[in-house]
Tab-separated table of C-alpha atoms in Angstrom:
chain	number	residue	atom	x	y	z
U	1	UNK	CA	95.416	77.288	102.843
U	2	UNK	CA	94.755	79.630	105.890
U	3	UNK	CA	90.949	78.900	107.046
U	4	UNK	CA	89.350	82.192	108.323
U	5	UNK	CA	86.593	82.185	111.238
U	6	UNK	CA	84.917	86.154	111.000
U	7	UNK	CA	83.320	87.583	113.915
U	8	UNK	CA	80.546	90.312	113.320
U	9	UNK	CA	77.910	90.524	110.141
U	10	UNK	CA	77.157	93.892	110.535
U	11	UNK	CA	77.823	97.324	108.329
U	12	UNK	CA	81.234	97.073	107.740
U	13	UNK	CA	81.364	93.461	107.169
U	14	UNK	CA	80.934	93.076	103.657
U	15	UNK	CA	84.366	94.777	103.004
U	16	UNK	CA	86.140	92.036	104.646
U	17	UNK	CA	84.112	89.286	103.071
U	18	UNK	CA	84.472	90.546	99.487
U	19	UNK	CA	87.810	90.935	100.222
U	20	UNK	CA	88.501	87.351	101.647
U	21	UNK	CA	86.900	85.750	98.692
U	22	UNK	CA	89.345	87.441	96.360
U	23	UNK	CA	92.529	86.364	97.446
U	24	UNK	CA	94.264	83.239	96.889
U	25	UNK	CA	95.075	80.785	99.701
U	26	UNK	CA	91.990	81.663	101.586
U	27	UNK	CA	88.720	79.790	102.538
U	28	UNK	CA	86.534	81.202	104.656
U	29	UNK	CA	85.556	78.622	107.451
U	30	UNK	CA	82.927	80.270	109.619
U	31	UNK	CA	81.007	83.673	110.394
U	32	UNK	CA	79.391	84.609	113.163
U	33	UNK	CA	77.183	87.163	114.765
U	34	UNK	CA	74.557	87.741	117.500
U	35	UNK	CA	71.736	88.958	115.296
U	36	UNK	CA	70.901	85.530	113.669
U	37	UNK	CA	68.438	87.207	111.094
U	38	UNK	CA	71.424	89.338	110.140
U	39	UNK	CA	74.254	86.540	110.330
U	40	UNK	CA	71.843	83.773	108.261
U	41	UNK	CA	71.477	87.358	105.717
U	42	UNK	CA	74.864	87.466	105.154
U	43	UNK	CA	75.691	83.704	104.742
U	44	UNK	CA	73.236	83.565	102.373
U	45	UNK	CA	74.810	86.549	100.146
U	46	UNK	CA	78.205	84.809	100.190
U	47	UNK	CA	77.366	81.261	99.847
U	48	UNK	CA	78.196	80.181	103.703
U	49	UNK	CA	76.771	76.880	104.419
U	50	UNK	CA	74.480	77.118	107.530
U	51	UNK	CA	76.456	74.563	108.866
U	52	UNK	CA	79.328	77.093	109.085
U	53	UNK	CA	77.472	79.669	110.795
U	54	UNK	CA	77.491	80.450	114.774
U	55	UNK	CA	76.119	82.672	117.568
U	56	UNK	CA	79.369	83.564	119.174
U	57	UNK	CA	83.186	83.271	119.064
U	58	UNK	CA	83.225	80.410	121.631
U	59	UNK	CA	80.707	77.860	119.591
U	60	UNK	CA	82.940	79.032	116.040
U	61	UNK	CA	86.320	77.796	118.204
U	62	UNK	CA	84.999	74.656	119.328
U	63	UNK	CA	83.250	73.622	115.740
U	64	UNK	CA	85.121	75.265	113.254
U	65	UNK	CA	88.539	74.252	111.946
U	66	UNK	CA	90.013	77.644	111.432
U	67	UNK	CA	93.367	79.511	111.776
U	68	UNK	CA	92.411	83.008	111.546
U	69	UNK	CA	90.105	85.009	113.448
U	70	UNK	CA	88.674	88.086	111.736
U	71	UNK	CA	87.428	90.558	114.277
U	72	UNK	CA	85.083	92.927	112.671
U	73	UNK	CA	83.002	94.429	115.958
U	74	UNK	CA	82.546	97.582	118.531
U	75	UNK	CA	85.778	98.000	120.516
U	76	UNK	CA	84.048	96.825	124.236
U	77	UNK	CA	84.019	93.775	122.700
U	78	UNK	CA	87.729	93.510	121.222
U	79	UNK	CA	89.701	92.610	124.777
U	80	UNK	CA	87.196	89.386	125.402
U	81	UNK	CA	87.209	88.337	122.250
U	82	UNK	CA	91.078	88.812	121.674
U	83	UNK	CA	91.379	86.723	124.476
U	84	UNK	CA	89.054	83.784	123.316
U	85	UNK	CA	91.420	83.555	120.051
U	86	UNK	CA	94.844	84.166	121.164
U	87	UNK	CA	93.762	81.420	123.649
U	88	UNK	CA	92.980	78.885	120.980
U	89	UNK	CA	95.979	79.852	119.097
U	90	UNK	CA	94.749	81.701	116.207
U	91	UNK	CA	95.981	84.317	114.420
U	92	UNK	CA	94.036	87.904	114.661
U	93	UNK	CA	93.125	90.439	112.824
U	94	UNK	CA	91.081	93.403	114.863
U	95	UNK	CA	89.040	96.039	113.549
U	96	UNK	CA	89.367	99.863	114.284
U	97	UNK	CA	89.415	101.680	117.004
U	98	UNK	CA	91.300	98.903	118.827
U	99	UNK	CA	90.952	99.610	122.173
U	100	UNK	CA	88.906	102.159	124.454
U	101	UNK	CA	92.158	103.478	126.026
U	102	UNK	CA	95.543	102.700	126.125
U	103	UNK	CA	95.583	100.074	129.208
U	104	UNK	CA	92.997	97.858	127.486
U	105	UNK	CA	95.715	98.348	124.387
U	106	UNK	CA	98.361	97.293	126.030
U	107	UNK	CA	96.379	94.643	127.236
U	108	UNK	CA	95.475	92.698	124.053
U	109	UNK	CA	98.783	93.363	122.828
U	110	UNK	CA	100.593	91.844	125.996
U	111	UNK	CA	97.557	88.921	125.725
U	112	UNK	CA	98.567	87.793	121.875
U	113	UNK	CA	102.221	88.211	122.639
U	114	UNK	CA	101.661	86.086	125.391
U	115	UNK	CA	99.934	83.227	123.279
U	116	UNK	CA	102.656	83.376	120.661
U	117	UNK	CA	99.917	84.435	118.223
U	118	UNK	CA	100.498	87.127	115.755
U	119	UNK	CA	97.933	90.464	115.928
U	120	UNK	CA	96.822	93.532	113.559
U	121	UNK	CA	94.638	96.013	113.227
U	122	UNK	CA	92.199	96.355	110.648
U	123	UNK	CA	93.498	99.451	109.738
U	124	UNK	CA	92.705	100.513	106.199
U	125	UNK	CA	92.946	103.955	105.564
U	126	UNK	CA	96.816	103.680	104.282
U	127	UNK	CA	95.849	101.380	101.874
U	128	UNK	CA	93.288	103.541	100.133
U	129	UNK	CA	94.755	104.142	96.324
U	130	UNK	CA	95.611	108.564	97.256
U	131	UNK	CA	97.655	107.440	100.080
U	132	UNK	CA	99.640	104.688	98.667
U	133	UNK	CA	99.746	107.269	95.427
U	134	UNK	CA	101.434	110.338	98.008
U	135	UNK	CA	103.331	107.878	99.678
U	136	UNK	CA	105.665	106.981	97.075
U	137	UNK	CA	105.903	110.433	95.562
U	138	UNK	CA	107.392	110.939	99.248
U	139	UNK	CA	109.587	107.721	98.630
U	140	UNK	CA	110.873	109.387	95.761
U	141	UNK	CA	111.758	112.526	96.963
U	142	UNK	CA	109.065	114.448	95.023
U	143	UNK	CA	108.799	117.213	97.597
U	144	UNK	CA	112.321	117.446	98.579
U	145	UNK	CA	112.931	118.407	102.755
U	146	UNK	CA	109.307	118.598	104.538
U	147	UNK	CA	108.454	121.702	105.609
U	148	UNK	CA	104.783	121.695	106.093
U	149	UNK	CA	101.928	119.817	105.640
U	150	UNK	CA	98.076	120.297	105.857
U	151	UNK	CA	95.680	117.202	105.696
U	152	UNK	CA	92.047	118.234	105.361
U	153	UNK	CA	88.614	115.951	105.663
U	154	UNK	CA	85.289	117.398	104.602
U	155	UNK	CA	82.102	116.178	104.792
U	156	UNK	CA	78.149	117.357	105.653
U	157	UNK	CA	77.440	114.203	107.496
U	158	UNK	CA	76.907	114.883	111.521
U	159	UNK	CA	74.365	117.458	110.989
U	160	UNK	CA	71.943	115.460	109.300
U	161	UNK	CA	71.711	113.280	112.274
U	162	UNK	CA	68.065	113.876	113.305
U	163	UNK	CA	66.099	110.843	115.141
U	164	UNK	CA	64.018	110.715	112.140
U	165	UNK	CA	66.922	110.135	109.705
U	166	UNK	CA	68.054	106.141	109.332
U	167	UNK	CA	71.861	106.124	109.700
U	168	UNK	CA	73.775	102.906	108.897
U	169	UNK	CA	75.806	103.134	112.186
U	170	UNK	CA	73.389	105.143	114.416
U	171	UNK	CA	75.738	104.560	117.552
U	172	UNK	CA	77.105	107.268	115.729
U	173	UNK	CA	75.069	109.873	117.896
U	174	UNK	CA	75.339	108.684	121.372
U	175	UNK	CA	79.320	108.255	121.341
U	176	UNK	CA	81.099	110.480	123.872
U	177	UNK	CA	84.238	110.730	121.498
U	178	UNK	CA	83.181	110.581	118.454
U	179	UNK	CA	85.458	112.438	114.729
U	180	UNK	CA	88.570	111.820	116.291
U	181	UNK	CA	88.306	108.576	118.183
U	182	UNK	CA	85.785	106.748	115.003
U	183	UNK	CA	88.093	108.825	112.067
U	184	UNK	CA	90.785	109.999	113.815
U	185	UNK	CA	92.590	106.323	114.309
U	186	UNK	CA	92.345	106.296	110.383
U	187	UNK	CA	94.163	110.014	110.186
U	188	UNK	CA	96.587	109.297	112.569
U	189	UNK	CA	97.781	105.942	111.589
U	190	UNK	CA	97.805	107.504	107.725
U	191	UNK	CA	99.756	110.474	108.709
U	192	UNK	CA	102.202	108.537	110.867
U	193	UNK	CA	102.831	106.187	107.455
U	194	UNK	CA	103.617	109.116	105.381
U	195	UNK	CA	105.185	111.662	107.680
U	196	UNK	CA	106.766	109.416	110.779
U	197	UNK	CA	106.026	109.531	114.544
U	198	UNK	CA	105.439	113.490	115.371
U	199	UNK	CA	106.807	114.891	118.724
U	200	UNK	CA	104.033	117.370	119.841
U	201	UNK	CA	100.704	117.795	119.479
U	202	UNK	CA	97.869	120.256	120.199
U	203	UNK	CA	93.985	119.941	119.589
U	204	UNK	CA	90.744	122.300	119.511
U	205	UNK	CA	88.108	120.064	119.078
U	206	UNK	CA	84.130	121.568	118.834
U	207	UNK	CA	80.368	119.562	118.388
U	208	UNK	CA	78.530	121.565	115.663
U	209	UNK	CA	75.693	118.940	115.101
U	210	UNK	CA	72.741	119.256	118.160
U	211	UNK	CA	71.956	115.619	117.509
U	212	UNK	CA	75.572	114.037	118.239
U	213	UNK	CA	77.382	113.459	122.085
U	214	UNK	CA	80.882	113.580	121.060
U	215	UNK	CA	82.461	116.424	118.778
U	216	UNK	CA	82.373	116.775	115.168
U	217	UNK	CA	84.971	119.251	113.894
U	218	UNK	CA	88.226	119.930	115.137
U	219	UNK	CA	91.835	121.395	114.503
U	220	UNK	CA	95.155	119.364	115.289
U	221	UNK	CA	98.844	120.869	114.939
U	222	UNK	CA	101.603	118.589	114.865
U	223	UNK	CA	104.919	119.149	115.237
U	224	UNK	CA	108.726	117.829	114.336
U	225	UNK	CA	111.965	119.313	114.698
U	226	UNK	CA	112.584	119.940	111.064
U	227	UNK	CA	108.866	120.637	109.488
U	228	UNK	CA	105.264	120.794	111.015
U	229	UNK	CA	101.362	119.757	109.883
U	230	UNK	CA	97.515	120.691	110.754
U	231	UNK	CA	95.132	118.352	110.098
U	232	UNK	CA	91.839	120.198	109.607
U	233	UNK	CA	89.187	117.907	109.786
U	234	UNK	CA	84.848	117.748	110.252
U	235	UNK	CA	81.926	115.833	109.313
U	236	UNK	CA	79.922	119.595	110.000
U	237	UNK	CA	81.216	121.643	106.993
U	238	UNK	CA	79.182	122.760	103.269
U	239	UNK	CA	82.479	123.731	101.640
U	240	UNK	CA	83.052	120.721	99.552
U	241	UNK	CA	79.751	119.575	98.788
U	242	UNK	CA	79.314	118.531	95.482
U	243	UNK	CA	75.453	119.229	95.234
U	244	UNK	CA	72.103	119.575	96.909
U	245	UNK	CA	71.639	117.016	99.792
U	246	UNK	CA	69.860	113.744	99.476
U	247	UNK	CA	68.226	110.892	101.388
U	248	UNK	CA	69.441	108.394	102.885
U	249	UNK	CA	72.237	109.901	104.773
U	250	UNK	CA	75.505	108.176	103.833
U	251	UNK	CA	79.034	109.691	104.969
U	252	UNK	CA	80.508	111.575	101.454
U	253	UNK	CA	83.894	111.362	102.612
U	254	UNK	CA	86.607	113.885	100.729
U	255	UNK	CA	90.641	114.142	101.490
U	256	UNK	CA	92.806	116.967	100.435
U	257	UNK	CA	96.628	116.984	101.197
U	258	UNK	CA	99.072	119.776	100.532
U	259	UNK	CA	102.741	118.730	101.019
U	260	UNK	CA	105.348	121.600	101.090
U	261	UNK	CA	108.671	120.646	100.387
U	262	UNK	CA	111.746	122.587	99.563
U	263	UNK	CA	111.935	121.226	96.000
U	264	UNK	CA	108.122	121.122	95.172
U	265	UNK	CA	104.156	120.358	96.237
U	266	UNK	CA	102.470	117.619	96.446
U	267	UNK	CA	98.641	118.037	96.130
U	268	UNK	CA	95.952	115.704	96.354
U	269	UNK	CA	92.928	117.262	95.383
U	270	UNK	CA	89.625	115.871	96.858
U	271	UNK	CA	88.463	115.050	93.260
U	272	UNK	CA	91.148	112.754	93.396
U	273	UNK	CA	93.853	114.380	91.146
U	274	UNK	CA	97.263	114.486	92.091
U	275	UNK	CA	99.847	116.213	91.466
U	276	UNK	CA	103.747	118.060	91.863
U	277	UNK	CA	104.050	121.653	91.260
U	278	UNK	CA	108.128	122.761	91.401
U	279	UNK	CA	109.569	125.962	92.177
U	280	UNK	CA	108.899	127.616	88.762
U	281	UNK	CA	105.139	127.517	89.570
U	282	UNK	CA	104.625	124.608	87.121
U	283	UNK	CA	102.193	121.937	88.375
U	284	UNK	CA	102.254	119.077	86.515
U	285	UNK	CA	99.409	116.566	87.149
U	286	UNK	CA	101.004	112.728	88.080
U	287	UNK	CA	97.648	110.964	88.237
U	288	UNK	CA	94.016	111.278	88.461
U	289	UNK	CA	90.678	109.455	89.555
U	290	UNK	CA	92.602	108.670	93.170
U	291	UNK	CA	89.369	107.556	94.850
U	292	UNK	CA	88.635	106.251	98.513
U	293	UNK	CA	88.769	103.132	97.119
U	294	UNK	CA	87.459	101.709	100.236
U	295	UNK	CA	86.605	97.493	98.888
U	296	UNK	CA	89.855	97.793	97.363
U	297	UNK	CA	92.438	98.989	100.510
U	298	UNK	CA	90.477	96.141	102.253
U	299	UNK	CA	91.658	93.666	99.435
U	300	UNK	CA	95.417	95.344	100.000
U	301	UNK	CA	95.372	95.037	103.157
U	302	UNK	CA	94.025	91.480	103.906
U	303	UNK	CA	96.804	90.416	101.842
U	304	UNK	CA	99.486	92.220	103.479
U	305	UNK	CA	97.600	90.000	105.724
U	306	UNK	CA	98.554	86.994	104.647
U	307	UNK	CA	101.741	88.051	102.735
U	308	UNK	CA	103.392	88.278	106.314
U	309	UNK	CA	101.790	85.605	107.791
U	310	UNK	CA	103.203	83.657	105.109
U	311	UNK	CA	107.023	85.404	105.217
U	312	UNK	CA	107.043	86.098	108.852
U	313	UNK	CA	107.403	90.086	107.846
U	314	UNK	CA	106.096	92.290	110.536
U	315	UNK	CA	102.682	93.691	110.071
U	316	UNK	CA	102.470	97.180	109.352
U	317	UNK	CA	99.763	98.002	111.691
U	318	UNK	CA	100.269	95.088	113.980
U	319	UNK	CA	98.547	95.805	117.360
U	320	UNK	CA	102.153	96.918	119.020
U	321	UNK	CA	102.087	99.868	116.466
U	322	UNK	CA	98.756	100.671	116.898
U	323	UNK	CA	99.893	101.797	120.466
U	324	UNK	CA	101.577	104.960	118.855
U	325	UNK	CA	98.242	106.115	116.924
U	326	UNK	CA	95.964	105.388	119.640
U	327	UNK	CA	98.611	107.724	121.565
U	328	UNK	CA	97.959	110.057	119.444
U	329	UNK	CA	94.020	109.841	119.349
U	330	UNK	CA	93.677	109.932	122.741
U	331	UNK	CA	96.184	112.868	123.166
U	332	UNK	CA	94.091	114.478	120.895
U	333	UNK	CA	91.277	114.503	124.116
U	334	UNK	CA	93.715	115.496	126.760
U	335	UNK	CA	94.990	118.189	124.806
U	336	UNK	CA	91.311	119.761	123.756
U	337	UNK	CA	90.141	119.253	127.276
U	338	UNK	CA	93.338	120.629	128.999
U	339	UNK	CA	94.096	123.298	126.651
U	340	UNK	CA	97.807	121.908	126.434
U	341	UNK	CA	100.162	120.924	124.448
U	342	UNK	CA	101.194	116.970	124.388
U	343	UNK	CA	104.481	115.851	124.297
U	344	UNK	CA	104.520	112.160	122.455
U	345	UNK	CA	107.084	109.300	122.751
């Protein structure tokens, strides 16, 4: 039975929770959380004892037998508390964006390693049904040789920002780097498990929304020796709205991917269809309903989790490999601020 200790009740908590209470070999042994209204909330909606609840990481380590440490907090706080578990020899899991550059990375990485504990990322965004869905159309050679590839995220979300507006993350509007460092660690980590590691990349980045600090919209080519992508992606664009706008303002979150190959498209539509269409023209749909699932790649991945905790497999975002996307997330900033192109790996 692996014992889990969770840091952070906040927004994106409940994901995890739900998530930990489904799958087998699990018990949740402690939560907790500076906002003691909030963390007493949430222990009451998942049937925590109070006895199991805690202020901070430290009181949780010295109180509560536990194995697993469930980081689920803002990224200034991921190197200290990293520390405090690797340091009692738990296991970690670490939600996204890992690190605020690639020193303090390296850092956490070099820090687990260190205590002979094992590390991921809380990186979901593979797991979502559409990507798993693509990803083994490309396993079996659906598309043929990659030639190009075009990965588009819409949404009407930044702009409606205003003071007066709640948001459930309202950090949201003071972060200096905002699409591409909150989102972008999701885009890059997906594209990287679909496509592979690309060699060169270039970014125009642009802030649409008056009430945001960081940017909001922005264009990124990628490139490979053999085949090449753009990822077109904003939280500032009316094209795929699927109706007149309502309160309260919630992200609305839709994916399209077109895959050329030399022996067919792949084509995930943002209604969720997807489907092949071969070199006589004829599309043929493979599946539909492919939602952002987002409770369920939470499920998938907390028990890839455990599956390699269990078999000693390698995690597939484990914090090492997180290196490479957060290379290419923060590349993403030098290249829009530089005008250059950046060479990777």
């Amino acid at each position: 039975m692996w014992k889990i200790g969770i840091v952070g009740a906040g927004y994106w908590s409940d994901k995890h929770l739900q998530a930990w209470q489904r799958i087998p070999g699990v018990q949740i042994q402690g939560l907790c959380d500076l906002d003691s209204a909030n963390l007493h909330r949430k222990g009451e909606v998942y049937g925590i004892p109070r006895e199991m609840l805690y202020a901070t990481l430290e009181e949780m380590l010295s109180s509560a037998d536990i194995d697993i440490v469930d980081i689920i907090t803002p990224p200034d706080t991921h190197p200290v508390l990293v520390g405090l578990a690797a340091r009692a020899g738990k296991q970690i899991m670490c939600q996204k964006p890992f690190a605020r550059s690639m020193e303090e990375a390296r850092g956490m990485v070099e820090t687990a390693r260190a205590a002979g504990v094992r590390l991921m990322v809380t990186e979901n965004w593979r797991w979502l049904q559409p990507v798993q869905a693509v990803r083994r159309l490309l396993d079996e050679g659906a598309a043929g040789r990659l030639q190009t590839i075009r990965y588009i995220h819409t949404d009407y979300y930044s702009p409606r920002f205003a003071p007066e507006n709640e948001l459930p993350q309202p950090f949201f509007r003071e972060m200096p780097r905002l699409l591409f460092y909150e989102m972008g660690v999701h885009w890059y980590d997906t594209w990287r498990f679909l496509f592979g590691e690309p060699k060169r990349l270039y970014a125009e980045t642009h802030k649409v929304s008056p009430y945001i600090a960081g940017e909001d919209a922005g264009l990124i080519t990628l490139g490979y020796d053999d085949y090449m992508g753009l990822m077109d992606m904003s939280w500032a664009t009316r094209q795929n709205l699927s109706g007149p706008l309502t309160l309260p303002v919630l992200p609305d979150h839709k994916e399209q991917l077109i895959i050329e190959g030399d022996q067919a498209t792949i084509k995930l539509y943002s209604s969720g269809t997807l489907s092949v269409i071969d070199n006589s023209g004829t599309e043929t749909v493979v599946s539909e309903g492919n939602g952002l699932d987002f409770e369920e790649s939470h499920y998938r991945l907390q028990s890839h989790f455990i599956d390699c905790l269990n078999t000693g497999e390698e995690f597939q975002t484990s914090g090492e490999d997180n290196l490479k996307t957060l290379e290419l997330v923060f590349g993403t900033y030098r290249s829009a601020a530089e005008h250059e192109v950046i060479h990777l790996g």
